mmCIF file of C-alpha atoms and ligand atoms in Angstrom:
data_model
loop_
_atom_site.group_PDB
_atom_site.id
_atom_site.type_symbol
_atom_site.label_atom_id
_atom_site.label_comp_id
_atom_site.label_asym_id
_atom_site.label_seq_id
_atom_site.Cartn_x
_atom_site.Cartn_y
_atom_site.Cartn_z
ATOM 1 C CA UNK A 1 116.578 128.643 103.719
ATOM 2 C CA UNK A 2 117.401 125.539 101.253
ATOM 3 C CA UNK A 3 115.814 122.352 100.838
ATOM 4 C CA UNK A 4 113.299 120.762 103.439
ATOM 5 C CA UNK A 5 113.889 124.091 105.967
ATOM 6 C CA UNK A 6 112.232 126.180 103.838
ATOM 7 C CA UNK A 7 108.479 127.944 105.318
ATOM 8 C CA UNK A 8 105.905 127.260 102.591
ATOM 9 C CA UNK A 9 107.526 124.385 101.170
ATOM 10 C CA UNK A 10 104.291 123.873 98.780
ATOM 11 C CA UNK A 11 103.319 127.303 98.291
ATOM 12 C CA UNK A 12 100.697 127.866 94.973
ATOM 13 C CA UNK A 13 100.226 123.699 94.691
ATOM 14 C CA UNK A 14 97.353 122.183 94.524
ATOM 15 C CA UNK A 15 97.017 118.927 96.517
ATOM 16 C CA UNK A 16 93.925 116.267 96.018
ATOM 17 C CA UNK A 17 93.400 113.870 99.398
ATOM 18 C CA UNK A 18 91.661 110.969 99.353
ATOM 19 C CA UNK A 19 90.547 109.696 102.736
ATOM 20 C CA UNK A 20 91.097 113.563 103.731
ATOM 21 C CA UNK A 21 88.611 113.364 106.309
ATOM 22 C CA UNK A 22 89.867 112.011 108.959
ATOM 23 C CA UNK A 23 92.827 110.237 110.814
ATOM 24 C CA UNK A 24 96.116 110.685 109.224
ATOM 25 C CA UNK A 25 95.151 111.423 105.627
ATOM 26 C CA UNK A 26 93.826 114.660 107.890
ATOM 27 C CA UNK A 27 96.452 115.328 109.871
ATOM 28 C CA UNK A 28 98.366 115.289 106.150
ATOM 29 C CA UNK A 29 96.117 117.568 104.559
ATOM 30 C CA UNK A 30 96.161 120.276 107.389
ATOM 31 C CA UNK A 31 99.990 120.171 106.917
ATOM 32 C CA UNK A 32 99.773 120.566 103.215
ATOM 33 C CA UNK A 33 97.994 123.688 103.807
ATOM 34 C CA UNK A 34 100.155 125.453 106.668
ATOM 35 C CA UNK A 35 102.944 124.960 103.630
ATOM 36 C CA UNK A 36 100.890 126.968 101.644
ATOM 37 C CA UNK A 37 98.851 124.181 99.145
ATOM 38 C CA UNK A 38 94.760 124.752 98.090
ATOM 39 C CA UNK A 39 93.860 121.521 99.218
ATOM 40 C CA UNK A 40 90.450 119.215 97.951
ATOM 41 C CA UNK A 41 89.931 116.819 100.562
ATOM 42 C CA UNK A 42 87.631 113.390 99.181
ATOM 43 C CA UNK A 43 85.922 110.435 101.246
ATOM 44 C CA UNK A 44 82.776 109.561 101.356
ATOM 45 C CA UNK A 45 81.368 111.489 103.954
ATOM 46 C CA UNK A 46 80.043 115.308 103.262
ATOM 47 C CA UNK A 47 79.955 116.059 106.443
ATOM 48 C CA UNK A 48 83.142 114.938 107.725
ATOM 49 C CA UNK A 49 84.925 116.887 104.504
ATOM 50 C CA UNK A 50 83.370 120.265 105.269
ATOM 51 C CA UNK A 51 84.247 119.807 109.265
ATOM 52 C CA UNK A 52 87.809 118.674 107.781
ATOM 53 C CA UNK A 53 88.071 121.570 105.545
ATOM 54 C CA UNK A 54 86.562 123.820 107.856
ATOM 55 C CA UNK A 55 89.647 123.506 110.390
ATOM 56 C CA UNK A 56 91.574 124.525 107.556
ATOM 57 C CA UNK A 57 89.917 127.549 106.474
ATOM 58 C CA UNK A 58 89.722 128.555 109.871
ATOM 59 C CA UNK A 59 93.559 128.640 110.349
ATOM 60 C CA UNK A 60 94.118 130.835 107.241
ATOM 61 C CA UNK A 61 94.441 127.898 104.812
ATOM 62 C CA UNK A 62 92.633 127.231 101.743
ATOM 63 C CA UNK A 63 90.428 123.815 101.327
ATOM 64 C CA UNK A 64 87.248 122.169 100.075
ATOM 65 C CA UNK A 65 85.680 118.659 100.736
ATOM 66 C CA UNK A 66 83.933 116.804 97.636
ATOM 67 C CA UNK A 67 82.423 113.751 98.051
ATOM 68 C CA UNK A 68 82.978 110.473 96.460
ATOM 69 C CA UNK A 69 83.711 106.453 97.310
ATOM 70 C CA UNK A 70 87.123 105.348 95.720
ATOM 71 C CA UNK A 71 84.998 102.312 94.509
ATOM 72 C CA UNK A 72 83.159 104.723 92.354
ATOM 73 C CA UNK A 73 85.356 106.173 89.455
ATOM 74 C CA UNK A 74 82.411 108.457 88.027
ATOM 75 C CA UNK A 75 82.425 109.818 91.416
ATOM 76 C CA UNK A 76 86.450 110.560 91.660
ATOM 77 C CA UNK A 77 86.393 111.350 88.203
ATOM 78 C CA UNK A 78 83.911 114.000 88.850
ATOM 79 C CA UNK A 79 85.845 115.155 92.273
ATOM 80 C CA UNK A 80 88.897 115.582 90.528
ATOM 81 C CA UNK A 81 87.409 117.842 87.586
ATOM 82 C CA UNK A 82 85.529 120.071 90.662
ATOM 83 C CA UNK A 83 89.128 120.590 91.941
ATOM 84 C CA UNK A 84 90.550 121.357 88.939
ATOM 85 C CA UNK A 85 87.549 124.003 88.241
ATOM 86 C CA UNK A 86 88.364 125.332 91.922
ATOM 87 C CA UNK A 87 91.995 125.480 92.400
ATOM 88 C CA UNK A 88 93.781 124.445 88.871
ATOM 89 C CA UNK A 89 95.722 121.634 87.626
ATOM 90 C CA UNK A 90 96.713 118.977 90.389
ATOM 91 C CA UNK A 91 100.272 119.312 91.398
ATOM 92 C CA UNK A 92 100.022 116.420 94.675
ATOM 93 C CA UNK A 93 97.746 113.179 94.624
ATOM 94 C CA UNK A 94 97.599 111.561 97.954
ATOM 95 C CA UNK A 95 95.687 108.491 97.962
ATOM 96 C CA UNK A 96 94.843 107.905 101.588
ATOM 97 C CA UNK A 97 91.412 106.586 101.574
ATOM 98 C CA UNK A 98 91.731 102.680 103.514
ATOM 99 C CA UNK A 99 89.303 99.927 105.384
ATOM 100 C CA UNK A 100 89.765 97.318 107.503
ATOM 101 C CA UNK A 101 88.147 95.133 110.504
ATOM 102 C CA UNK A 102 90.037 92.562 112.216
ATOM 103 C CA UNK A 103 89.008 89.127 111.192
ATOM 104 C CA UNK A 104 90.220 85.482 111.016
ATOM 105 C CA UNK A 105 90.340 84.265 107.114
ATOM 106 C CA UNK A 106 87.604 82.160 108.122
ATOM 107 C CA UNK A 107 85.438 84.658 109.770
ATOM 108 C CA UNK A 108 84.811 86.844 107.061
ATOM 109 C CA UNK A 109 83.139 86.566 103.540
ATOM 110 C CA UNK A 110 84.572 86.825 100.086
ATOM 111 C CA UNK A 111 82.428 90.416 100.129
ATOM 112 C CA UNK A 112 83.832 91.343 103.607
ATOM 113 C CA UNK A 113 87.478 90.225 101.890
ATOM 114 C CA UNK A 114 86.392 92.037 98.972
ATOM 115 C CA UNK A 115 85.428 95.419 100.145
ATOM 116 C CA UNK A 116 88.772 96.255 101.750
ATOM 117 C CA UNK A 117 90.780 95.280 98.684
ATOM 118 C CA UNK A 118 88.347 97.873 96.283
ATOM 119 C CA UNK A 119 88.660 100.278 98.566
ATOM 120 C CA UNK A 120 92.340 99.658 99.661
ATOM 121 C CA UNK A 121 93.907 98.653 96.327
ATOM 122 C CA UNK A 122 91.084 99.279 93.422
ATOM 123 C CA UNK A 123 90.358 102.656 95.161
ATOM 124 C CA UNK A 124 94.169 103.431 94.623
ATOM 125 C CA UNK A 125 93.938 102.246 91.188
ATOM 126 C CA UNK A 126 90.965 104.228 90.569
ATOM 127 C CA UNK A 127 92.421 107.695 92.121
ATOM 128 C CA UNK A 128 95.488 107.563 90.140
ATOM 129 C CA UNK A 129 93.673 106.641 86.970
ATOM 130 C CA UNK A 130 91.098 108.880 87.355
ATOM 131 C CA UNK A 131 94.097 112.009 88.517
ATOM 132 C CA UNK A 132 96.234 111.139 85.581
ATOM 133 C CA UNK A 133 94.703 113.361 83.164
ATOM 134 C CA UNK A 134 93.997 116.210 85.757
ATOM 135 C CA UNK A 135 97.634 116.625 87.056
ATOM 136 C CA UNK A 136 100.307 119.231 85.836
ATOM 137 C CA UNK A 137 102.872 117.268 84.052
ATOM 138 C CA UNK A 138 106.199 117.301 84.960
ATOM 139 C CA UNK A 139 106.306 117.615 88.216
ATOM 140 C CA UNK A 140 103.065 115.507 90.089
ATOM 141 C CA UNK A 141 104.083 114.138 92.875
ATOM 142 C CA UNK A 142 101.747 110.904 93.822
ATOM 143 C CA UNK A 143 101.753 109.231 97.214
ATOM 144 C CA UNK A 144 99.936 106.067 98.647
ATOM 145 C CA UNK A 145 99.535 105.461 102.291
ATOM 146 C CA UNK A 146 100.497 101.584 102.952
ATOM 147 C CA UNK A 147 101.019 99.779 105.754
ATOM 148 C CA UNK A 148 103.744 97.314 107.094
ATOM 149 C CA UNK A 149 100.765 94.813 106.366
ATOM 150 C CA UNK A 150 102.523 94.712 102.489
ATOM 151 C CA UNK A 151 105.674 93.101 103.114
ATOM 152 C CA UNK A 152 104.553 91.499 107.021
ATOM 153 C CA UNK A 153 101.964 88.663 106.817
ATOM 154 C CA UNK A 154 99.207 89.701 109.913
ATOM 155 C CA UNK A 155 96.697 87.258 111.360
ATOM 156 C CA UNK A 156 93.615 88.780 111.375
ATOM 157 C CA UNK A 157 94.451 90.631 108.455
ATOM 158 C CA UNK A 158 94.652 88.680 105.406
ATOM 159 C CA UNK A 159 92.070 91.365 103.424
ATOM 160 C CA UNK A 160 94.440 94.610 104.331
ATOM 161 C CA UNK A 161 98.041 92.393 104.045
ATOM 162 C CA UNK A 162 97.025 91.523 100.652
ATOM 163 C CA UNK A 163 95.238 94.615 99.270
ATOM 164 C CA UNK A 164 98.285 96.807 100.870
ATOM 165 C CA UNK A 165 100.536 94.260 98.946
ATOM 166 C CA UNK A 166 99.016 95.272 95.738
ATOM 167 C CA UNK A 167 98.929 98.788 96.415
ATOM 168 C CA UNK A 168 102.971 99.156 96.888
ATOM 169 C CA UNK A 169 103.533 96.850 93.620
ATOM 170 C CA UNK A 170 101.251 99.121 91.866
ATOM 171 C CA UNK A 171 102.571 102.325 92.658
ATOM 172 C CA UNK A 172 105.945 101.183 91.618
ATOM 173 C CA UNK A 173 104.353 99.565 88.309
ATOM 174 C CA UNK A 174 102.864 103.330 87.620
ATOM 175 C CA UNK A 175 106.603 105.148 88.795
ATOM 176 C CA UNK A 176 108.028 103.208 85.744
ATOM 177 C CA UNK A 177 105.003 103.916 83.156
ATOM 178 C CA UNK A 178 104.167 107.421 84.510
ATOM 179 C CA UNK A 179 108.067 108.879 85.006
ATOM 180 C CA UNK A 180 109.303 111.605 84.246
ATOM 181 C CA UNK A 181 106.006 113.248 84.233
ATOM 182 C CA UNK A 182 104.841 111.812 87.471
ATOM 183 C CA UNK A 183 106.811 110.909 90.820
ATOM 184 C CA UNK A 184 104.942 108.181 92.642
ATOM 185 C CA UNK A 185 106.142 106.993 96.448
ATOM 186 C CA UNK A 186 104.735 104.877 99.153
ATOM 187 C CA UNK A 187 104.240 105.994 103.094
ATOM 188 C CA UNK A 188 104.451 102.884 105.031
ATOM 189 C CA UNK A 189 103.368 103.308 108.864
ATOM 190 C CA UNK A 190 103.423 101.008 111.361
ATOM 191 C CA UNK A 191 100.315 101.762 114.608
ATOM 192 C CA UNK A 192 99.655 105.491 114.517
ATOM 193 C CA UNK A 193 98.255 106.631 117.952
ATOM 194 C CA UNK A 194 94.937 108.256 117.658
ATOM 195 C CA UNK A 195 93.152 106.652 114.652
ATOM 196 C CA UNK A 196 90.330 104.941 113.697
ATOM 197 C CA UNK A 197 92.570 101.671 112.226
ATOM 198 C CA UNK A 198 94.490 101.687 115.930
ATOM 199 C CA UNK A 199 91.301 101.891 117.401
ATOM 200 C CA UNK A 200 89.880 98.821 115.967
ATOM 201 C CA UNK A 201 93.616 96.974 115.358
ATOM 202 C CA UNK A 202 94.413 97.554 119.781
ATOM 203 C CA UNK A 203 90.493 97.530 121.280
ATOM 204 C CA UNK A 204 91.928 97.492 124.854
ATOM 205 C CA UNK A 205 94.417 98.796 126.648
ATOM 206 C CA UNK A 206 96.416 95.936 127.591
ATOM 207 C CA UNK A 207 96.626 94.434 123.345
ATOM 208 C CA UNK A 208 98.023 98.417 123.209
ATOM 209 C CA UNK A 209 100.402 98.123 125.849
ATOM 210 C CA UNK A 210 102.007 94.514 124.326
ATOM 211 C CA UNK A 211 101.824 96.154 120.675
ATOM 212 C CA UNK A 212 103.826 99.293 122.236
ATOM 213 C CA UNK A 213 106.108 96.821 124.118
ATOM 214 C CA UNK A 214 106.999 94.698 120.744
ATOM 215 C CA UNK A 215 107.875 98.271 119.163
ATOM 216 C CA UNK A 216 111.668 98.568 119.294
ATOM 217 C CA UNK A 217 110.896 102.894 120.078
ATOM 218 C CA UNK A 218 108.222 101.656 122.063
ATOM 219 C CA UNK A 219 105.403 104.234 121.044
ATOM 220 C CA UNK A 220 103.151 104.331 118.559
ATOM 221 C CA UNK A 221 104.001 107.310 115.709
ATOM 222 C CA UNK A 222 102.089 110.642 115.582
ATOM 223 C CA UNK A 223 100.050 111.459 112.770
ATOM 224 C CA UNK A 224 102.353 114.699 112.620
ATOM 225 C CA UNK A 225 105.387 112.498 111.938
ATOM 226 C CA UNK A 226 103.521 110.594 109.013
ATOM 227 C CA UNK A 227 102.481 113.631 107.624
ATOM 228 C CA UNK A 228 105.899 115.468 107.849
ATOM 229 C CA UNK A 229 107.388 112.514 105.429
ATOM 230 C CA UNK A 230 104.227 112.322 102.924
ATOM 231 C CA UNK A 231 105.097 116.560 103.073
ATOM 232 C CA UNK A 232 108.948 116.164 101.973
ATOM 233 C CA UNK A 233 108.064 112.897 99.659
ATOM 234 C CA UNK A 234 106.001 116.191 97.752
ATOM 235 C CA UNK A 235 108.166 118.913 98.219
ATOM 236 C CA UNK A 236 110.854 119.631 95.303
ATOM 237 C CA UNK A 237 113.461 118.010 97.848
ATOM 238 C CA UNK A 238 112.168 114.881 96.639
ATOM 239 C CA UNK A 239 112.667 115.336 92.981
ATOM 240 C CA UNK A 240 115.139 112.253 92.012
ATOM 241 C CA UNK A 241 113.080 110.075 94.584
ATOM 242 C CA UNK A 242 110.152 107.877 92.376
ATOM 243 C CA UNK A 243 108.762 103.668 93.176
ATOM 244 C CA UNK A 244 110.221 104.175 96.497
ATOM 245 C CA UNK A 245 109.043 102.804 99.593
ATOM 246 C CA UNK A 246 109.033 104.638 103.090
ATOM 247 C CA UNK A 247 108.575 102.942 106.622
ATOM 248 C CA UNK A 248 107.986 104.767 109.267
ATOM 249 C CA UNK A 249 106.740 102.416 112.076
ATOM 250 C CA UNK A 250 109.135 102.737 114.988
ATOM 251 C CA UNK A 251 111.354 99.781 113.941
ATOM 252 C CA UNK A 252 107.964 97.607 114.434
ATOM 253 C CA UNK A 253 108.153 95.440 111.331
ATOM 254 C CA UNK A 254 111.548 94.841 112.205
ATOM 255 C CA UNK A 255 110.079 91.246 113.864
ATOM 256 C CA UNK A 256 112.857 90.566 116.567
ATOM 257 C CA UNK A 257 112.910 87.649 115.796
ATOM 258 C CA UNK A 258 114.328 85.419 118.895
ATOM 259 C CA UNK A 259 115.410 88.694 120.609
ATOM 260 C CA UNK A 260 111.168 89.870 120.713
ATOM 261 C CA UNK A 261 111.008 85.987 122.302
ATOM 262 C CA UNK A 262 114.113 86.144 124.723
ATOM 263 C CA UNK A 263 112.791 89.590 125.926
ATOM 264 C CA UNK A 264 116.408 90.461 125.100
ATOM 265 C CA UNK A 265 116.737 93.969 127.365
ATOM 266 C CA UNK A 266 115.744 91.820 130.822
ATOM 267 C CA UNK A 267 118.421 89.371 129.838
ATOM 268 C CA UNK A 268 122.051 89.762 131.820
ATOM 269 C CA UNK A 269 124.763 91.648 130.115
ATOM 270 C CA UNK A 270 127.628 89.259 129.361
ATOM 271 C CA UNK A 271 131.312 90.259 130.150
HETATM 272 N N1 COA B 301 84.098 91.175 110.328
HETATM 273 C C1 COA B 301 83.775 90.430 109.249
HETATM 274 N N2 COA B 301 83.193 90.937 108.134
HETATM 275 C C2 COA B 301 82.945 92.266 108.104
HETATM 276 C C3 COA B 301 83.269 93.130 109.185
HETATM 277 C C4 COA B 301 83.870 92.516 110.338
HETATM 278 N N3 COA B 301 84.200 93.260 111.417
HETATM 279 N N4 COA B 301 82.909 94.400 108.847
HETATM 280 C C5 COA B 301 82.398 94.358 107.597
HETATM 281 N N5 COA B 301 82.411 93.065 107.163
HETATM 282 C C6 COA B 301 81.884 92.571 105.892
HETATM 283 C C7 COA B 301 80.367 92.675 105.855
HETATM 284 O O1 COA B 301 79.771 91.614 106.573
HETATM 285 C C8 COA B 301 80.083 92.596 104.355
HETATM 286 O O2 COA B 301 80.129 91.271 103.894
HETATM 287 P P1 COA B 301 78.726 90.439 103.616
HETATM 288 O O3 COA B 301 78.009 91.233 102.570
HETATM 289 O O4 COA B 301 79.165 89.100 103.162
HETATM 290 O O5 COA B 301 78.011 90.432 104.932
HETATM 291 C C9 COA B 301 81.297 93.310 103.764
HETATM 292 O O6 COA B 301 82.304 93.372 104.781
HETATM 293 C C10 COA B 301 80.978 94.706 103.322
HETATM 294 O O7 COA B 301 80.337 95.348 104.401
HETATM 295 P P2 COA B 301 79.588 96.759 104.238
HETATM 296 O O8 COA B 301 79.062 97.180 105.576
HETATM 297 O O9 COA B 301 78.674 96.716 103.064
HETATM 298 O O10 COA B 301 80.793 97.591 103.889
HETATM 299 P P3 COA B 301 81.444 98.857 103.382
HETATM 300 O O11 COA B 301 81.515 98.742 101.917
HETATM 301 O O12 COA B 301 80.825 100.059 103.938
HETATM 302 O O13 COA B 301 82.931 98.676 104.005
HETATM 303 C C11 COA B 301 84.425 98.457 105.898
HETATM 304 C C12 COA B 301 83.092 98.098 105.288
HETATM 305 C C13 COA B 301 84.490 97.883 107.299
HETATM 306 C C14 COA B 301 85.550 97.887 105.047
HETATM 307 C C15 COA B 301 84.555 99.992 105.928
HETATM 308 O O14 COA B 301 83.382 100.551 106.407
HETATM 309 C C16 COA B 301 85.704 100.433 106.793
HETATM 310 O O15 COA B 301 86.828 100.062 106.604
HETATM 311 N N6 COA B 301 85.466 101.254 107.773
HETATM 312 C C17 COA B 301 86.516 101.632 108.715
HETATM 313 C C18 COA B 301 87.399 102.724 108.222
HETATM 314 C C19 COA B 301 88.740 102.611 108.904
HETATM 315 O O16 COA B 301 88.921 101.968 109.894
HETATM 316 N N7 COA B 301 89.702 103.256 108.301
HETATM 317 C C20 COA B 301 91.036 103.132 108.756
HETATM 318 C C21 COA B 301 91.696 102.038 107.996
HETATM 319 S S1 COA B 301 93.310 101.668 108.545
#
């Protein structure tokens, strides 16, 4: 079957997660493998890697957790070289790994503002830095989980809105110096149901239940349909496609501007 159809759309590739885990970096990894990539999943975590990889093994699919903070470049740098050892050159980089807390500008430190942008936007810098040397060139295929937060000012979230700001100008800085040899693309989502960000973004049940009404699909996304985008952005469907970004949040960083405020659908059709 052509194109995206295809079973085993990343058969014999070798794919290097960051943030692989847990959540939707996960979720991304185990569908990596069902398409037929060795995958290395990295956080900072042991424990939560070998669990992680574990899954995957157990389905059939090959995968190994190393350890290392994105803060830490001896420790990606390191990572990357025990997946190269393992499984060969890197064909996908998917930097994944992401913090956050909700907190007023003025309730939080320079360190607490600090620690989400090295992990959100130096950690990015680091993984790609540190991956450059290790992938097989032409072909690499680079993507970096964002969030509407880049483009959408969020109270509550200056730390993420700024450090996922930098992260979608730098991938598209590294698409011009890297291409041909190197594809890079941003995932944008919007609230993904079931994860640890949603969980601390939408605490209760009734901040969920506004969030889900200001959505214009009015759900949050599945990790499944994050990870079925990150898979084509990698697959050789996506070969003329590099600095690009990709939102997939349910139309939720489309505002509404005065319609979100009207509560357009309960007003009366005019004649
Ligand atoms: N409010 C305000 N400040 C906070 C905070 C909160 N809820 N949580 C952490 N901080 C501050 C700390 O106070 C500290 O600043 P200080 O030294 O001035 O006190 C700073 O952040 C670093 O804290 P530390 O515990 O040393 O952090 P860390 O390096 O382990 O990173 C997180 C902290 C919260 C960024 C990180 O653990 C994290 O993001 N975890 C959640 C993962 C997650 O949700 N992933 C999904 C992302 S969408």
């Amino acid at each position: 079957m052509p194109g995206i159809f295809r079973e085993n759309l990343l058969r014999g590739k070798v794919a290097l997660l960051t943030g692989g885990g847990s959540g939707i970096c996960r979720r991304i990894a185990e569908r990596f493998a069902e398409q037929g990539a060795k995958v290395a999943l990295v956080g900072r975590t042991q424990s939560k890697l070998d669990d992680a990889a574990g899954a995957i093994r157990a389905t059939g699919g090959e995968a190994v957790g190393f350890a290392a903070d994105v803060r830490d470049y001896a420790a990606l740098e390191r990572a990357m070289q025990q997946t190269r050892e393992q499984f060969g050159e890197i064909d996908i980089l998917l930097c994944g790994a992401a913090g956050n807390f909700p907190a007023a500008a003025l309730g939080m430190s320079a360190n607490g503002f600090k620690a989400v942008i090295d992990i959100d936007l130096l950690g990015t810098f680091n993984t790609c830095r540190a991956a450059y040397e290790h992938l097989r060139k032409p072909g690499a295929s680079v993507v970096a989980i964002s969030a509407t937060h880049a483009f959408r000012p969020i109270a509550w979230q200056s730390h993420v809105c700024a450090g996922k700001a930098g992260v979608d100008i730098l991938i598209k800085t590294l698409a011009i110096e890297w291409g041909p040899q190197v594809r890079l693309n941003i995932v944008t989502p919007g609230p993904v149901a079931d994860t640890e960000g949603m969980r601390r973004l939408s605490p209760t049940e009734e901040i969920k239940q506004r969030l889900t009404d200001s959505i214009p699909l009015k759900r949050f996304a599945t990790k499944d349909e994050i990870a079925d985008l990150a898979l084509f952005l990698c697959s050789d469907s996506a070969q003329y496609i590099t600095g690009a970004v990709f939102v997939c949040d349910g139309g939720s960083s489309l505002g509404g501007g005065m319609a979100a405020v009207w509560q357009v659908p309960d007003l009366p059709t005019s004649t």
